[in-house]
mmCIF file of C-alpha atoms and ligand atoms in Angstrom:
data_model
loop_
_atom_site.group_PDB
_atom_site.id
_atom_site.type_symbol
_atom_site.label_atom_id
_atom_site.label_comp_id
_atom_site.label_asym_id
_atom_site.label_seq_id
_atom_site.Cartn_x
_atom_site.Cartn_y
_atom_site.Cartn_z
ATOM 1 C CA UNK A 1 17.627 51.956 -71.936
ATOM 2 C CA UNK A 2 19.614 48.683 -71.593
ATOM 3 C CA UNK A 3 18.406 46.728 -68.489
ATOM 4 C CA UNK A 4 21.567 45.010 -68.218
ATOM 5 C CA UNK A 5 19.801 41.812 -68.978
ATOM 6 C CA UNK A 6 17.680 40.572 -71.927
ATOM 7 C CA UNK A 7 14.282 39.022 -72.528
ATOM 8 C CA UNK A 8 13.664 37.291 -76.049
ATOM 9 C CA UNK A 9 11.319 39.300 -77.710
ATOM 10 C CA UNK A 10 8.953 37.375 -80.300
ATOM 11 C CA UNK A 11 7.796 39.645 -82.776
ATOM 12 C CA UNK A 12 4.065 38.206 -84.244
ATOM 13 C CA UNK A 13 2.718 39.440 -87.292
ATOM 14 C CA UNK A 14 1.134 38.745 -91.157
ATOM 15 C CA UNK A 15 2.941 39.051 -94.641
ATOM 16 C CA UNK A 16 3.186 42.706 -95.341
ATOM 17 C CA UNK A 17 3.005 43.985 -91.740
ATOM 18 C CA UNK A 18 6.343 45.580 -91.435
ATOM 19 C CA UNK A 19 8.159 43.450 -89.323
ATOM 20 C CA UNK A 20 11.124 44.591 -90.637
ATOM 21 C CA UNK A 21 10.643 47.826 -90.679
ATOM 22 C CA UNK A 22 9.298 46.923 -87.071
ATOM 23 C CA UNK A 23 12.531 45.370 -85.868
ATOM 24 C CA UNK A 24 14.997 47.403 -87.547
ATOM 25 C CA UNK A 25 13.461 50.014 -85.960
ATOM 26 C CA UNK A 26 14.007 48.755 -82.485
ATOM 27 C CA UNK A 27 16.731 47.905 -83.289
ATOM 28 C CA UNK A 28 18.228 51.452 -83.746
ATOM 29 C CA UNK A 29 16.333 53.185 -82.016
ATOM 30 C CA UNK A 30 15.623 50.650 -78.921
ATOM 31 C CA UNK A 31 19.685 49.536 -78.877
ATOM 32 C CA UNK A 32 17.159 45.678 -79.228
ATOM 33 C CA UNK A 33 18.868 42.852 -81.634
ATOM 34 C CA UNK A 34 17.417 40.938 -83.980
ATOM 35 C CA UNK A 35 17.958 36.975 -83.773
ATOM 36 C CA UNK A 36 16.769 36.128 -87.390
ATOM 37 C CA UNK A 37 16.476 32.187 -88.225
ATOM 38 C CA UNK A 38 16.318 32.564 -91.719
ATOM 39 C CA UNK A 39 19.450 34.667 -91.779
ATOM 40 C CA UNK A 40 21.437 31.802 -88.982
ATOM 41 C CA UNK A 41 20.621 29.234 -91.669
ATOM 42 C CA UNK A 42 21.536 31.650 -94.436
ATOM 43 C CA UNK A 43 24.925 31.976 -92.926
ATOM 44 C CA UNK A 44 25.398 28.761 -91.554
ATOM 45 C CA UNK A 45 25.497 27.693 -95.272
ATOM 46 C CA UNK A 46 27.346 29.665 -96.174
ATOM 47 C CA UNK A 47 30.337 29.507 -94.138
ATOM 48 C CA UNK A 48 29.977 24.747 -94.548
ATOM 49 C CA UNK A 49 29.931 24.787 -90.693
ATOM 50 C CA UNK A 50 28.861 21.427 -89.564
ATOM 51 C CA UNK A 51 24.452 22.364 -89.014
ATOM 52 C CA UNK A 52 24.917 24.069 -92.010
ATOM 53 C CA UNK A 53 26.207 21.442 -94.902
ATOM 54 C CA UNK A 54 22.891 19.464 -92.724
ATOM 55 C CA UNK A 55 20.430 21.974 -93.399
ATOM 56 C CA UNK A 56 21.756 22.271 -97.076
ATOM 57 C CA UNK A 57 20.912 18.842 -97.665
ATOM 58 C CA UNK A 58 17.616 19.024 -97.316
ATOM 59 C CA UNK A 59 16.896 22.218 -99.443
ATOM 60 C CA UNK A 60 18.410 20.628 -102.258
ATOM 61 C CA UNK A 61 15.921 17.327 -100.916
ATOM 62 C CA UNK A 62 13.483 19.813 -101.894
ATOM 63 C CA UNK A 63 12.052 20.181 -98.147
ATOM 64 C CA UNK A 64 12.008 21.729 -95.123
ATOM 65 C CA UNK A 65 15.076 21.879 -93.057
ATOM 66 C CA UNK A 66 14.072 20.158 -89.320
ATOM 67 C CA UNK A 67 13.029 21.368 -86.312
ATOM 68 C CA UNK A 68 15.879 19.750 -84.731
ATOM 69 C CA UNK A 69 18.408 21.592 -86.813
ATOM 70 C CA UNK A 70 16.670 24.845 -86.702
ATOM 71 C CA UNK A 71 16.745 25.120 -82.703
ATOM 72 C CA UNK A 72 20.949 23.947 -82.901
ATOM 73 C CA UNK A 73 21.573 26.618 -85.223
ATOM 74 C CA UNK A 74 19.140 29.274 -82.830
ATOM 75 C CA UNK A 75 21.198 27.263 -79.651
ATOM 76 C CA UNK A 76 24.566 28.075 -81.282
ATOM 77 C CA UNK A 77 24.299 31.487 -82.233
ATOM 78 C CA UNK A 78 22.541 32.910 -79.884
ATOM 79 C CA UNK A 79 24.060 31.226 -76.701
ATOM 80 C CA UNK A 80 27.537 33.450 -78.708
ATOM 81 C CA UNK A 81 25.595 36.886 -78.401
ATOM 82 C CA UNK A 82 25.430 39.688 -76.645
ATOM 83 C CA UNK A 83 23.033 38.967 -73.652
ATOM 84 C CA UNK A 84 23.043 42.938 -71.888
ATOM 85 C CA UNK A 85 20.435 43.255 -74.715
ATOM 86 C CA UNK A 86 16.944 42.495 -75.429
ATOM 87 C CA UNK A 87 16.394 40.312 -78.902
ATOM 88 C CA UNK A 88 13.493 39.939 -80.938
ATOM 89 C CA UNK A 89 12.899 37.100 -82.853
ATOM 90 C CA UNK A 90 11.161 37.891 -86.078
ATOM 91 C CA UNK A 91 10.010 34.280 -88.244
ATOM 92 C CA UNK A 92 10.148 31.867 -84.638
ATOM 93 C CA UNK A 93 8.402 30.694 -83.694
ATOM 94 C CA UNK A 94 5.426 29.536 -86.314
ATOM 95 C CA UNK A 95 3.491 27.046 -84.761
ATOM 96 C CA UNK A 96 3.405 25.076 -80.873
ATOM 97 C CA UNK A 97 5.654 22.041 -81.425
ATOM 98 C CA UNK A 98 8.363 25.149 -81.852
ATOM 99 C CA UNK A 99 7.457 27.556 -79.307
ATOM 100 C CA UNK A 100 7.334 24.881 -76.899
ATOM 101 C CA UNK A 101 11.144 23.829 -78.186
ATOM 102 C CA UNK A 102 11.830 27.584 -77.950
ATOM 103 C CA UNK A 103 10.827 27.275 -73.773
ATOM 104 C CA UNK A 104 12.916 24.533 -73.272
ATOM 105 C CA UNK A 105 15.990 26.373 -74.972
ATOM 106 C CA UNK A 106 15.577 29.674 -73.716
ATOM 107 C CA UNK A 107 15.338 27.743 -70.443
ATOM 108 C CA UNK A 108 18.249 26.318 -70.560
ATOM 109 C CA UNK A 109 20.183 29.365 -71.301
ATOM 110 C CA UNK A 110 18.290 31.005 -68.721
ATOM 111 C CA UNK A 111 16.889 33.813 -71.357
ATOM 112 C CA UNK A 112 13.489 34.929 -70.301
ATOM 113 C CA UNK A 113 10.956 35.499 -73.576
ATOM 114 C CA UNK A 114 9.012 38.444 -71.884
ATOM 115 C CA UNK A 115 6.746 39.115 -74.290
ATOM 116 C CA UNK A 116 5.075 38.379 -77.218
ATOM 117 C CA UNK A 117 3.851 41.421 -79.391
ATOM 118 C CA UNK A 118 1.823 39.805 -82.097
ATOM 119 C CA UNK A 119 0.843 43.395 -85.168
ATOM 120 C CA UNK A 120 -2.543 42.863 -86.403
ATOM 121 C CA UNK A 121 -3.803 44.573 -89.068
ATOM 122 C CA UNK A 122 -7.395 44.391 -90.803
ATOM 123 C CA UNK A 123 -6.776 41.631 -94.217
ATOM 124 C CA UNK A 124 -7.882 44.578 -96.333
ATOM 125 C CA UNK A 125 -5.344 47.218 -95.584
ATOM 126 C CA UNK A 126 -2.439 44.618 -95.411
ATOM 127 C CA UNK A 127 -3.641 43.681 -99.560
ATOM 128 C CA UNK A 128 -3.013 47.227 -100.649
ATOM 129 C CA UNK A 129 -0.051 47.544 -99.107
ATOM 130 C CA UNK A 130 1.278 44.576 -100.801
ATOM 131 C CA UNK A 131 0.007 45.491 -103.950
ATOM 132 C CA UNK A 132 1.611 49.233 -103.747
ATOM 133 C CA UNK A 133 4.835 47.340 -103.431
ATOM 134 C CA UNK A 134 7.393 47.761 -106.634
ATOM 135 C CA UNK A 135 10.198 45.932 -107.366
ATOM 136 C CA UNK A 136 13.479 47.317 -109.654
ATOM 137 C CA UNK A 137 13.296 44.888 -112.095
ATOM 138 C CA UNK A 138 17.727 45.204 -112.841
ATOM 139 C CA UNK A 139 18.130 41.891 -111.402
ATOM 140 C CA UNK A 140 22.054 43.141 -109.348
ATOM 141 C CA UNK A 141 19.462 46.306 -107.774
ATOM 142 C CA UNK A 142 15.713 44.682 -107.025
ATOM 143 C CA UNK A 143 15.653 47.682 -104.509
ATOM 144 C CA UNK A 144 11.685 47.106 -102.894
ATOM 145 C CA UNK A 145 9.059 50.388 -103.060
ATOM 146 C CA UNK A 146 5.679 51.437 -102.199
ATOM 147 C CA UNK A 147 4.433 53.707 -104.042
ATOM 148 C CA UNK A 148 1.923 54.927 -100.537
ATOM 149 C CA UNK A 149 4.915 54.663 -98.141
ATOM 150 C CA UNK A 150 8.220 54.948 -100.330
ATOM 151 C CA UNK A 151 7.333 55.742 -103.655
ATOM 152 C CA UNK A 152 10.362 56.001 -105.875
ATOM 153 C CA UNK A 153 11.071 60.196 -107.178
ATOM 154 C CA UNK A 154 9.735 59.547 -110.852
ATOM 155 C CA UNK A 155 6.990 57.329 -111.238
ATOM 156 C CA UNK A 156 8.129 53.668 -112.229
ATOM 157 C CA UNK A 157 11.725 54.002 -112.104
ATOM 158 C CA UNK A 158 14.205 53.095 -109.309
ATOM 159 C CA UNK A 159 16.315 55.638 -107.571
ATOM 160 C CA UNK A 160 18.791 53.514 -107.535
ATOM 161 C CA UNK A 161 19.895 52.619 -111.135
ATOM 162 C CA UNK A 162 16.534 54.509 -112.883
ATOM 163 C CA UNK A 163 15.536 51.038 -114.431
ATOM 164 C CA UNK A 164 12.113 50.428 -114.532
ATOM 165 C CA UNK A 165 9.526 48.927 -112.091
ATOM 166 C CA UNK A 166 7.707 46.169 -111.729
ATOM 167 C CA UNK A 167 5.293 44.130 -109.886
ATOM 168 C CA UNK A 168 5.530 41.276 -108.942
ATOM 169 C CA UNK A 169 3.305 38.396 -110.625
ATOM 170 C CA UNK A 170 2.846 36.244 -107.854
ATOM 171 C CA UNK A 171 1.690 38.644 -105.854
ATOM 172 C CA UNK A 172 -2.333 39.045 -107.009
ATOM 173 C CA UNK A 173 -5.378 39.718 -105.002
ATOM 174 C CA UNK A 174 -6.470 35.841 -104.961
ATOM 175 C CA UNK A 175 -1.781 34.763 -103.384
ATOM 176 C CA UNK A 176 -1.972 37.506 -101.441
ATOM 177 C CA UNK A 177 -5.517 36.260 -99.552
ATOM 178 C CA UNK A 178 -4.605 32.736 -100.025
ATOM 179 C CA UNK A 179 -1.379 33.717 -98.124
ATOM 180 C CA UNK A 180 -3.192 35.110 -95.211
ATOM 181 C CA UNK A 181 -5.788 32.830 -94.593
ATOM 182 C CA UNK A 182 -2.415 30.250 -94.358
ATOM 183 C CA UNK A 183 -1.415 32.659 -91.993
ATOM 184 C CA UNK A 184 -3.899 33.430 -89.493
ATOM 185 C CA UNK A 185 -4.881 28.632 -90.090
ATOM 186 C CA UNK A 186 -1.047 28.664 -88.844
ATOM 187 C CA UNK A 187 -0.409 31.808 -86.025
ATOM 188 C CA UNK A 188 -4.358 30.703 -84.559
ATOM 189 C CA UNK A 189 -3.112 27.726 -82.252
ATOM 190 C CA UNK A 190 -0.042 29.896 -80.913
ATOM 191 C CA UNK A 191 -1.862 32.429 -80.364
ATOM 192 C CA UNK A 192 -3.969 30.593 -77.815
ATOM 193 C CA UNK A 193 -0.714 29.116 -76.632
ATOM 194 C CA UNK A 194 0.795 32.422 -75.661
ATOM 195 C CA UNK A 195 -2.226 33.303 -74.632
ATOM 196 C CA UNK A 196 -2.184 31.323 -71.506
ATOM 197 C CA UNK A 197 1.233 32.566 -71.680
ATOM 198 C CA UNK A 198 0.144 35.942 -69.921
ATOM 199 C CA UNK A 199 2.911 37.066 -72.135
ATOM 200 C CA UNK A 200 1.043 38.502 -75.578
ATOM 201 C CA UNK A 201 0.522 41.352 -76.423
ATOM 202 C CA UNK A 202 -1.836 43.073 -79.332
ATOM 203 C CA UNK A 203 -1.088 45.983 -81.608
ATOM 204 C CA UNK A 204 -2.505 48.246 -83.562
ATOM 205 C CA UNK A 205 -1.615 51.362 -86.070
ATOM 206 C CA UNK A 206 -0.681 52.099 -89.268
ATOM 207 C CA UNK A 207 2.988 53.478 -88.472
ATOM 208 C CA UNK A 208 5.487 50.960 -87.581
ATOM 209 C CA UNK A 209 7.415 53.239 -85.700
ATOM 210 C CA UNK A 210 4.230 53.992 -83.245
ATOM 211 C CA UNK A 211 4.414 50.108 -82.813
ATOM 212 C CA UNK A 212 8.188 49.951 -82.168
ATOM 213 C CA UNK A 213 7.353 52.827 -78.891
ATOM 214 C CA UNK A 214 4.546 50.166 -77.845
ATOM 215 C CA UNK A 215 6.484 47.197 -77.965
ATOM 216 C CA UNK A 216 9.263 49.556 -76.530
ATOM 217 C CA UNK A 217 7.957 51.038 -73.621
ATOM 218 C CA UNK A 218 6.675 47.532 -73.412
ATOM 219 C CA UNK A 219 9.855 45.495 -72.778
ATOM 220 C CA UNK A 220 10.996 48.498 -70.507
ATOM 221 C CA UNK A 221 8.125 47.221 -68.428
ATOM 222 C CA UNK A 222 8.705 43.564 -67.712
ATOM 223 C CA UNK A 223 12.332 44.979 -67.647
ATOM 224 C CA UNK A 224 11.297 46.561 -64.007
ATOM 225 C CA UNK A 225 8.857 43.690 -62.749
ATOM 226 C CA UNK A 226 11.578 41.522 -62.899
HETATM 227 ZN ZN1 LIG B 1 17.222 49.809 -108.835
#
């Protein structure tokens, strides 16, 4: 369903909403490309590019990498990409300031922002999902399972390496609830910002592949309208 012209799709959703799964589904089944600022940062640091070195100096000092650097990395990454595909931005922007810089950047690159897809999941459901996560205890495996959605063949034992599974100690109900509150506080202004641009759509479904289908359908509509 390549339209020959790319749009940017921003994927928003709380931790545990399955954004990663939805994004990889859109990549596999609808020929889109994911742009993850986390991955771009890591790769620039690994390749020791000028920007990568700058970013690393902030991280080594224990501070956040400034927005301008992340944005510069994003520009150089996107300008080298195959722009016949739709681009999914996962994990960016996180606040209104970043949203504004992003739209300036996309304007310069001539790529329209087509859709802001907000994945909604009830807090109680999110908490249950995160609490049913299990991780392999072997440090060089760390496979992730979910006792509800992707259980192992033998309960409590990793399918890949047969080591015992553990629950992450930082994922208690209180910690998750706090993380969700912080997410809501940060995201509310972002949602209001995008609501005014008329690009915001909300998606809510237990099955992330259904959400991927709905998002793809809406992206198709934009391409027709443009
Ligand atoms: Zn394992």
